[in-house]
């Protein structure tokens, strides 16, 4: 007798642990935070806006950090899923050359060609442009707990329902026989757990995370935090990642789709990865919780290689799409290490406000 489909959801529920995870800033550390908020307007659902913001802070001995840099991007996405426009506070002119591209592989390749210095230096602007891919992929999750759900939104907008596509082989959880798949290869949402969780950035520290864009209607957020510091001659990175969406009528909780934490240790001189531990806080399917072990294949690899190496080493059923995104982003450690070495005595210490309102 086959198991009750709800049993698989119950297993995922038992493993998932939504919560607030913004640790105190350590003395002599650097913190990078980034956010991508996909914001929709009810009644005008054929396009949406992604507001991306990012900030680097250095914390020395005292409580008030040093602002290293901040950046923002605004991307208008049309009904065909392509960029209608893209602009940034980091460039004097709109990034018009990227209009018409999809914010995934197409945009990443174009950025690598047109702006190679951004990726080479692991800049805040590169983090924001690179992460538009994942933000766009998750954008319709904004409707999961709003106005009849994602299917009703798709009907109103006259676009296909993303959850109806075949996903067999996309990741280690989407293999035949997995509780994550239906018999015809679509995602088995009946077996998934998307828990309600607290607002993720609650912290008594006004510098813990940069200020997000205001969003009252349907919205989806992709948030990242990476802290780095030195410990016994090694460079330690503590990283966190979360995808969540607003719940209609709720102000204190959000739907959590994916949430991971990583602690990694690198050789301080060579940036070779020496150890890595992945914690899955929230994942949709019980089978997804096998993903953390896949990161071990990267031990011994250089942080500067991760952006290109991860998609090859952990392709398809060898890895988890969302963990892979997080592992790629660990390449930022290479750029942040330089900031950690720079005491920056001439930089301005900042007040609690972050990126300009």
PDB file of C-alpha atoms in Angstrom, residues 198-348:
ATOM      1  CA  UNK A 198       8.813  35.130  11.497  1.00  0.00           C
ATOM      2  CA  UNK A 199      10.070  38.229   9.744  1.00  0.00           C
ATOM      3  CA  UNK A 200      13.654  37.200   9.010  1.00  0.00           C
ATOM      4  CA  UNK A 201      15.542  40.381   9.827  1.00  0.00           C
ATOM      5  CA  UNK A 202      14.353  41.085  13.362  1.00  0.00           C
ATOM      6  CA  UNK A 203      17.398  42.174  15.371  1.00  0.00           C
ATOM      7  CA  UNK A 204      18.181  44.654  18.146  1.00  0.00           C
ATOM      8  CA  UNK A 205      21.204  45.711  16.066  1.00  0.00           C
ATOM      9  CA  UNK A 206      20.225  48.560  13.676  1.00  0.00           C
ATOM     10  CA  UNK A 207      23.237  47.669  11.503  1.00  0.00           C
ATOM     11  CA  UNK A 208      22.464  43.949  11.187  1.00  0.00           C
ATOM     12  CA  UNK A 209      20.969  44.252   7.695  1.00  0.00           C
ATOM     13  CA  UNK A 210      20.431  47.069   5.242  1.00  0.00           C
ATOM     14  CA  UNK A 211      16.994  48.638   4.880  1.00  0.00           C
ATOM     15  CA  UNK A 212      14.656  46.894   2.442  1.00  0.00           C
ATOM     16  CA  UNK A 213      12.339  48.549  -0.054  1.00  0.00           C
ATOM     17  CA  UNK A 214       8.790  49.142   1.166  1.00  0.00           C
ATOM     18  CA  UNK A 215       6.418  46.435  -0.064  1.00  0.00           C
ATOM     19  CA  UNK A 216       2.778  46.227   1.025  1.00  0.00           C
ATOM     20  CA  UNK A 217       1.304  44.059  -1.747  1.00  0.00           C
ATOM     21  CA  UNK A 218       2.309  40.698  -3.192  1.00  0.00           C
ATOM     22  CA  UNK A 219       6.087  40.372  -2.974  1.00  0.00           C
ATOM     23  CA  UNK A 220       8.832  37.778  -2.873  1.00  0.00           C
ATOM     24  CA  UNK A 221      12.216  38.302  -1.219  1.00  0.00           C
ATOM     25  CA  UNK A 222      15.594  36.654  -1.747  1.00  0.00           C
ATOM     26  CA  UNK A 223      17.913  37.671   1.108  1.00  0.00           C
ATOM     27  CA  UNK A 224      21.593  36.935   1.728  1.00  0.00           C
ATOM     28  CA  UNK A 225      24.073  37.616   4.517  1.00  0.00           C
ATOM     29  CA  UNK A 226      27.765  36.699   4.536  1.00  0.00           C
ATOM     30  CA  UNK A 227      30.054  37.375   7.504  1.00  0.00           C
ATOM     31  CA  UNK A 228      33.804  36.770   7.278  1.00  0.00           C
ATOM     32  CA  UNK A 229      36.520  36.914   9.935  1.00  0.00           C
ATOM     33  CA  UNK A 230      39.909  35.395  10.785  1.00  0.00           C
ATOM     34  CA  UNK A 231      40.181  32.487  13.207  1.00  0.00           C
ATOM     35  CA  UNK A 232      43.430  30.666  14.011  1.00  0.00           C
ATOM     36  CA  UNK A 233      44.983  31.671  10.726  1.00  0.00           C
ATOM     37  CA  UNK A 234      41.984  30.666   8.610  1.00  0.00           C
ATOM     38  CA  UNK A 235      39.324  32.767   6.904  1.00  0.00           C
ATOM     39  CA  UNK A 236      35.859  31.821   8.171  1.00  0.00           C
ATOM     40  CA  UNK A 237      32.651  32.578   6.276  1.00  0.00           C
ATOM     41  CA  UNK A 238      29.203  32.345   7.879  1.00  0.00           C
ATOM     42  CA  UNK A 239      26.550  32.678   5.157  1.00  0.00           C
ATOM     43  CA  UNK A 240      22.744  32.671   5.213  1.00  0.00           C
ATOM     44  CA  UNK A 241      20.141  32.650   2.448  1.00  0.00           C
ATOM     45  CA  UNK A 242      16.340  32.744   2.370  1.00  0.00           C
ATOM     46  CA  UNK A 243      13.488  32.859  -0.164  1.00  0.00           C
ATOM     47  CA  UNK A 244      10.156  34.021   1.271  1.00  0.00           C
ATOM     48  CA  UNK A 245       6.905  35.681   0.231  1.00  0.00           C
ATOM     49  CA  UNK A 246       4.258  37.869   1.812  1.00  0.00           C
ATOM     50  CA  UNK A 247       1.014  36.448   3.165  1.00  0.00           C
ATOM     51  CA  UNK A 248      -2.156  38.399   2.434  1.00  0.00           C
ATOM     52  CA  UNK A 249      -3.489  39.866   5.666  1.00  0.00           C
ATOM     53  CA  UNK A 250      -0.307  39.069   7.634  1.00  0.00           C
ATOM     54  CA  UNK A 251       2.288  41.577   8.764  1.00  0.00           C
ATOM     55  CA  UNK A 252       4.448  39.541  11.163  1.00  0.00           C
ATOM     56  CA  UNK A 253       4.994  36.297   9.254  1.00  0.00           C
ATOM     57  CA  UNK A 254       6.021  35.171   5.754  1.00  0.00           C
ATOM     58  CA  UNK A 255       5.926  31.942   3.752  1.00  0.00           C
ATOM     59  CA  UNK A 256       9.426  30.422   3.709  1.00  0.00           C
ATOM     60  CA  UNK A 257      10.395  28.435   0.597  1.00  0.00           C
ATOM     61  CA  UNK A 258      14.145  27.899   0.968  1.00  0.00           C
ATOM     62  CA  UNK A 259      16.547  28.708   3.779  1.00  0.00           C
ATOM     63  CA  UNK A 260      20.148  27.549   4.180  1.00  0.00           C
ATOM     64  CA  UNK A 261      23.099  28.363   6.393  1.00  0.00           C
ATOM     65  CA  UNK A 262      26.764  27.664   5.603  1.00  0.00           C
ATOM     66  CA  UNK A 263      29.927  27.846   7.671  1.00  0.00           C
ATOM     67  CA  UNK A 264      33.061  27.483   5.553  1.00  0.00           C
ATOM     68  CA  UNK A 265      36.759  27.738   6.362  1.00  0.00           C
ATOM     69  CA  UNK A 266      39.333  28.842   3.787  1.00  0.00           C
ATOM     70  CA  UNK A 267      43.121  28.926   3.792  1.00  0.00           C
ATOM     71  CA  UNK A 268      43.809  32.605   4.423  1.00  0.00           C
ATOM     72  CA  UNK A 269      46.738  32.746   1.993  1.00  0.00           C
ATOM     73  CA  UNK A 270      45.427  30.698  -0.934  1.00  0.00           C
ATOM     74  CA  UNK A 271      41.617  30.856  -0.382  1.00  0.00           C
ATOM     75  CA  UNK A 272      41.402  27.069  -0.819  1.00  0.00           C
ATOM     76  CA  UNK A 273      38.268  25.659   0.859  1.00  0.00           C
ATOM     77  CA  UNK A 274      39.335  23.556   3.856  1.00  0.00           C
ATOM     78  CA  UNK A 275      35.981  22.663   5.437  1.00  0.00           C
ATOM     79  CA  UNK A 276      32.294  23.344   4.863  1.00  0.00           C
ATOM     80  CA  UNK A 277      29.125  22.637   6.849  1.00  0.00           C
ATOM     81  CA  UNK A 278      25.682  23.260   5.327  1.00  0.00           C
ATOM     82  CA  UNK A 279      22.551  23.541   7.469  1.00  0.00           C
ATOM     83  CA  UNK A 280      19.155  23.185   5.728  1.00  0.00           C
ATOM     84  CA  UNK A 281      16.740  25.283   7.775  1.00  0.00           C
ATOM     85  CA  UNK A 282      13.750  25.151   5.387  1.00  0.00           C
ATOM     86  CA  UNK A 283      13.419  23.082   2.201  1.00  0.00           C
ATOM     87  CA  UNK A 284      10.204  22.038   0.447  1.00  0.00           C
ATOM     88  CA  UNK A 285      10.601  18.244   0.280  1.00  0.00           C
ATOM     89  CA  UNK A 286      11.991  15.666   2.666  1.00  0.00           C
ATOM     90  CA  UNK A 287      14.258  14.468  -0.162  1.00  0.00           C
ATOM     91  CA  UNK A 288      15.799  17.968  -0.432  1.00  0.00           C
ATOM     92  CA  UNK A 289      17.453  17.475   2.936  1.00  0.00           C
ATOM     93  CA  UNK A 290      20.053  15.207   1.288  1.00  0.00           C
ATOM     94  CA  UNK A 291      21.543  18.286  -0.421  1.00  0.00           C
ATOM     95  CA  UNK A 292      24.055  19.513   2.222  1.00  0.00           C
ATOM     96  CA  UNK A 293      26.469  16.633   1.644  1.00  0.00           C
ATOM     97  CA  UNK A 294      26.895  17.644  -2.001  1.00  0.00           C
ATOM     98  CA  UNK A 295      28.962  20.668  -0.947  1.00  0.00           C
ATOM     99  CA  UNK A 296      31.833  18.419   0.152  1.00  0.00           C
ATOM    100  CA  UNK A 297      32.910  17.985  -3.476  1.00  0.00           C
ATOM    101  CA  UNK A 298      34.212  21.575  -3.312  1.00  0.00           C
ATOM    102  CA  UNK A 299      36.744  20.967  -0.532  1.00  0.00           C
ATOM    103  CA  UNK A 300      40.200  21.870  -1.783  1.00  0.00           C
ATOM    104  CA  UNK A 301      38.837  24.198  -4.471  1.00  0.00           C
ATOM    105  CA  UNK A 302      39.684  27.893  -4.545  1.00  0.00           C
ATOM    106  CA  UNK A 303      37.078  30.475  -3.601  1.00  0.00           C
ATOM    107  CA  UNK A 304      37.877  32.361  -6.811  1.00  0.00           C
ATOM    108  CA  UNK A 305      36.703  29.350  -8.867  1.00  0.00           C
ATOM    109  CA  UNK A 306      33.338  28.696  -7.245  1.00  0.00           C
ATOM    110  CA  UNK A 307      31.124  30.813  -9.497  1.00  0.00           C
ATOM    111  CA  UNK A 308      32.059  28.776 -12.571  1.00  0.00           C
ATOM    112  CA  UNK A 309      32.904  25.489 -10.876  1.00  0.00           C
ATOM    113  CA  UNK A 310      29.686  24.871  -8.930  1.00  0.00           C
ATOM    114  CA  UNK A 311      27.321  24.688 -11.950  1.00  0.00           C
ATOM    115  CA  UNK A 312      29.623  22.092 -13.546  1.00  0.00           C
ATOM    116  CA  UNK A 313      30.446  20.000 -10.475  1.00  0.00           C
ATOM    117  CA  UNK A 314      26.888  19.968  -9.078  1.00  0.00           C
ATOM    118  CA  UNK A 315      24.809  20.003 -12.253  1.00  0.00           C
ATOM    119  CA  UNK A 316      21.313  18.495 -12.336  1.00  0.00           C
ATOM    120  CA  UNK A 317      20.734  15.587  -9.960  1.00  0.00           C
ATOM    121  CA  UNK A 318      24.228  16.035  -8.496  1.00  0.00           C
ATOM    122  CA  UNK A 319      23.108  19.108  -6.544  1.00  0.00           C
ATOM    123  CA  UNK A 320      20.374  21.428  -5.287  1.00  0.00           C
ATOM    124  CA  UNK A 321      19.529  24.466  -7.421  1.00  0.00           C
ATOM    125  CA  UNK A 322      19.217  26.806  -4.447  1.00  0.00           C
ATOM    126  CA  UNK A 323      22.211  25.472  -2.533  1.00  0.00           C
ATOM    127  CA  UNK A 324      24.230  25.793  -5.740  1.00  0.00           C
ATOM    128  CA  UNK A 325      23.288  29.471  -5.892  1.00  0.00           C
ATOM    129  CA  UNK A 326      24.545  29.880  -2.354  1.00  0.00           C
ATOM    130  CA  UNK A 327      27.777  27.992  -3.053  1.00  0.00           C
ATOM    131  CA  UNK A 328      28.415  30.132  -6.155  1.00  0.00           C
ATOM    132  CA  UNK A 329      27.948  33.246  -4.011  1.00  0.00           C
ATOM    133  CA  UNK A 330      30.730  32.089  -1.671  1.00  0.00           C
ATOM    134  CA  UNK A 331      33.110  33.421  -4.316  1.00  0.00           C
ATOM    135  CA  UNK A 332      32.321  36.835  -2.797  1.00  0.00           C
ATOM    136  CA  UNK A 333      34.636  35.775   0.031  1.00  0.00           C
ATOM    137  CA  UNK A 334      37.579  36.480  -2.283  1.00  0.00           C
ATOM    138  CA  UNK A 335      36.541  40.120  -2.658  1.00  0.00           C
ATOM    139  CA  UNK A 336      35.540  40.556   0.973  1.00  0.00           C
ATOM    140  CA  UNK A 337      38.887  39.221   2.191  1.00  0.00           C
ATOM    141  CA  UNK A 338      40.580  42.354   0.872  1.00  0.00           C
ATOM    142  CA  UNK A 339      38.157  44.515   2.861  1.00  0.00           C
ATOM    143  CA  UNK A 340      38.844  42.474   5.965  1.00  0.00           C
ATOM    144  CA  UNK A 341      42.574  43.151   5.608  1.00  0.00           C
ATOM    145  CA  UNK A 342      41.935  46.885   5.221  1.00  0.00           C
ATOM    146  CA  UNK A 343      41.392  48.600   8.562  1.00  0.00           C
ATOM    147  CA  UNK A 344      40.033  51.575   6.583  1.00  0.00           C
ATOM    148  CA  UNK A 345      40.608  54.210   9.300  1.00  0.00           C
ATOM    149  CA  UNK A 346      39.536  57.009   6.973  1.00  0.00           C
ATOM    150  CA  UNK A 347      36.108  55.577   6.167  1.00  0.00           C
ATOM    151  CA  UNK A 348      33.027  57.118   7.682  1.00  0.00           C
TER     152      UNK A 348
END
